[in-house]
Amino acid sequence: MSQSLRRSLETGGLEVSGRKIIAGNPSDLSKAWSRYYDLLAAHFIERIGRRRFRVILEAGCGKGQLTIPLLRRLPREVKLIAIDSSIGPYAGWLKELSPKLRRAGLEKRVRSFRSDARRIRGIEAESVDIIVSNELLCDLPYDSQLEKALTEFYRILRPGGFMIHGEWSS
């Protein structure tokens, strides 16, 4: 069991925006995590508000835990670009995203590929309206890594664009 799952059980559940999600036993963890990401997607959409946008980038998409609930809440005409470096403990996660998108009928709305947030490839300057990430910045432990990622985000973000980055806190 991962440390984060163990911590979730020890503390009595997961929490989003002050709302606690309880997993009564280990078999409920998958449902609790799904609920967490569903609420997180709703929270991100609420923060985006009435902004007009066509392209959203999810940096550090992993296996789509946030991608799919986010897409379900976005207007159909919005395209999502999902990137992940898929290295270290996350190796292979991006490969899990495509089948999930197909099963959900969302594959035509997403362009997913391997790219490091510190050196984003395949996305032109000023071509993205909104950038979202969750639990990405904590994986950039050095100031120089964080600076590179933020520089890349600002490079691809259109003028007047918007960023939302979620992180766990204690």
Coordinates of C-alpha atoms in Angstrom, one line a residue:
M1 CA 0.0 0.0 0.0
S2 CA 1.4 3.4 -0.9
Q3 CA 2.2 6.0 1.7
S4 CA -0.6 8.3 0.5
L5 CA -3.2 5.5 0.7
R6 CA -2.0 4.5 4.1
R7 CA -2.2 8.1 5.3
S8 CA -5.7 8.4 3.9
L9 CA -6.8 5.4 5.9
E10 CA -5.0 6.6 9.0
T11 CA -6.6 10.0 8.8
G12 CA -10.1 8.8 8.0
G13 CA -10.3 9.8 4.4
L14 CA -9.4 12.1 1.6
E15 CA -10.3 15.8 1.5
V16 CA -11.1 18.3 -1.2
S17 CA -11.9 21.9 -0.4
G18 CA -12.8 21.1 3.1
R19 CA -15.0 18.2 2.1
K20 CA -14.0 14.9 3.5
I21 CA -14.3 11.7 1.5
I22 CA -14.4 8.6 3.7
A23 CA -13.1 5.2 2.6
G24 CA -14.3 2.9 5.4
N25 CA -12.1 0.0 4.3
P26 CA -9.4 -0.7 1.7
S27 CA -11.9 -2.0 -0.8
D28 CA -13.5 1.5 -0.8
L29 CA -10.3 3.3 -1.7
S30 CA -10.7 3.2 -5.4
K31 CA -14.2 4.8 -5.1
A32 CA -12.9 7.4 -2.7
W33 CA -10.1 8.4 -5.0
S34 CA -12.6 8.6 -7.9
R35 CA -14.8 10.8 -5.8
Y36 CA -11.8 13.0 -4.8
Y37 CA -10.8 13.6 -8.5
D38 CA -14.4 14.2 -9.4
L39 CA -14.7 16.9 -6.7
L40 CA -11.3 18.3 -7.7
A41 CA -12.4 18.6 -11.3
A42 CA -15.6 20.4 -10.2
H43 CA -13.4 22.7 -8.0
F44 CA -11.1 23.5 -10.9
I45 CA -14.1 24.2 -13.2
E46 CA -15.5 26.5 -10.6
R47 CA -12.2 28.4 -10.5
I48 CA -12.1 28.7 -14.2
G49 CA -15.5 30.3 -14.0
R50 CA -16.9 32.1 -17.1
R51 CA -13.6 32.5 -18.8
R52 CA -13.8 31.9 -22.6
F53 CA -11.3 29.2 -23.7
R54 CA -10.7 26.6 -26.4
V55 CA -7.6 24.8 -25.3
I56 CA -6.7 23.5 -21.9
L57 CA -3.4 21.8 -21.0
E58 CA -3.2 19.3 -18.2
A59 CA 0.5 19.0 -17.1
G60 CA 1.3 15.8 -15.3
C61 CA -1.8 14.0 -16.4
G62 CA -0.6 10.6 -15.3
K63 CA -3.2 7.9 -16.1
G64 CA -6.1 10.3 -16.3
Q65 CA -7.3 10.5 -12.7
L66 CA -8.2 14.2 -13.2
T67 CA -8.3 14.2 -17.0
I68 CA -11.5 12.3 -17.4
P69 CA -13.6 14.0 -14.8
L70 CA -12.4 17.3 -16.0
L71 CA -13.3 16.5 -19.7
R72 CA -16.8 15.5 -18.6
R73 CA -17.3 19.0 -17.2
L74 CA -15.8 21.0 -20.0
P75 CA -17.8 22.2 -23.0
R76 CA -17.6 19.7 -25.9
E77 CA -15.8 22.2 -28.1
V78 CA -12.9 22.5 -25.7
K79 CA -9.8 20.5 -26.6
L80 CA -7.6 19.1 -23.9
I81 CA -3.8 18.5 -24.3
A82 CA -2.6 16.0 -21.7
I83 CA 1.1 15.7 -21.1
D84 CA 3.2 13.6 -18.7
S85 CA 6.9 12.7 -18.5
S86 CA 6.0 9.2 -17.4
I87 CA 9.3 8.7 -15.5
G88 CA 10.2 7.4 -12.1
P89 CA 7.3 6.1 -10.1
Y90 CA 4.9 7.2 -12.8
A91 CA 6.5 5.3 -15.7
G92 CA 3.8 3.7 -17.9
W93 CA 0.9 5.8 -16.5
L94 CA 0.4 7.7 -19.7
K95 CA -0.1 4.5 -21.6
E96 CA -3.1 3.8 -19.4
L97 CA -4.8 7.0 -20.4
S98 CA -5.7 6.1 -24.0
P99 CA -7.8 3.0 -23.3
K100 CA -9.6 4.9 -20.5
L101 CA -10.4 7.8 -22.8
R102 CA -11.7 5.3 -25.5
R103 CA -13.9 3.6 -22.9
A104 CA -15.3 6.9 -21.8
G105 CA -15.9 8.1 -25.4
L106 CA -13.6 11.1 -24.9
E107 CA -10.5 10.2 -27.0
K108 CA -11.4 12.6 -29.9
R109 CA -11.2 15.6 -27.4
V110 CA -7.7 14.8 -26.1
R111 CA -4.3 15.0 -27.5
S112 CA -2.0 13.1 -25.1
F113 CA 1.8 12.7 -25.4
R114 CA 4.9 12.3 -23.4
S115 CA 6.5 15.6 -22.5
D116 CA 8.3 17.0 -19.5
A117 CA 6.7 20.2 -18.0
R118 CA 10.2 21.7 -17.8
R119 CA 10.7 21.3 -21.5
I120 CA 7.3 21.2 -23.2
R121 CA 7.6 19.9 -26.8
G122 CA 4.9 19.9 -29.4
I123 CA 3.0 23.0 -28.2
E124 CA 3.4 26.4 -29.8
A125 CA 4.0 29.6 -27.8
E126 CA 0.8 31.4 -26.7
S127 CA -1.5 28.5 -27.9
V128 CA -3.1 27.4 -24.6
D129 CA -5.8 29.2 -22.8
I130 CA -5.7 27.4 -19.4
I131 CA -3.1 25.2 -17.7
V132 CA -4.1 22.8 -14.9
S133 CA -2.1 20.4 -12.9
N134 CA -2.5 18.4 -9.7
E135 CA 0.4 17.1 -7.6
L136 CA 2.9 18.1 -10.3
L137 CA 4.8 21.0 -8.7
C138 CA 5.7 18.9 -5.6
D139 CA 7.6 16.6 -8.0
L140 CA 9.8 19.5 -8.9
P141 CA 11.7 19.8 -5.6
Y142 CA 14.4 22.2 -6.7
D143 CA 13.8 25.9 -7.4
S144 CA 15.5 25.6 -10.8
Q145 CA 13.1 22.8 -11.8
L146 CA 10.0 24.8 -10.7
E147 CA 11.3 27.9 -12.5
K148 CA 11.8 25.9 -15.8
A149 CA 8.2 24.5 -15.6
L150 CA 6.7 27.9 -14.8
T151 CA 8.7 29.5 -17.6
E152 CA 7.4 26.8 -20.0
F153 CA 3.8 27.4 -18.8
Y154 CA 4.1 31.1 -19.4
R155 CA 5.6 30.5 -22.8
I156 CA 2.6 28.4 -24.1
L157 CA -0.1 30.3 -22.3
R158 CA -2.0 32.9 -24.3
P159 CA -2.0 36.5 -23.0
G160 CA -4.7 36.7 -20.4
G161 CA -4.5 32.9 -19.8
F162 CA -5.1 31.2 -16.5
M163 CA -3.3 28.5 -14.4
I164 CA -4.6 26.3 -11.6
H165 CA -2.2 24.0 -9.7
G166 CA -3.4 21.7 -7.0
E167 CA -1.2 20.2 -4.3
W168 CA -1.8 18.2 -1.1
S169 CA -1.4 20.1 2.1
S170 CA -1.4 18.9 5.7

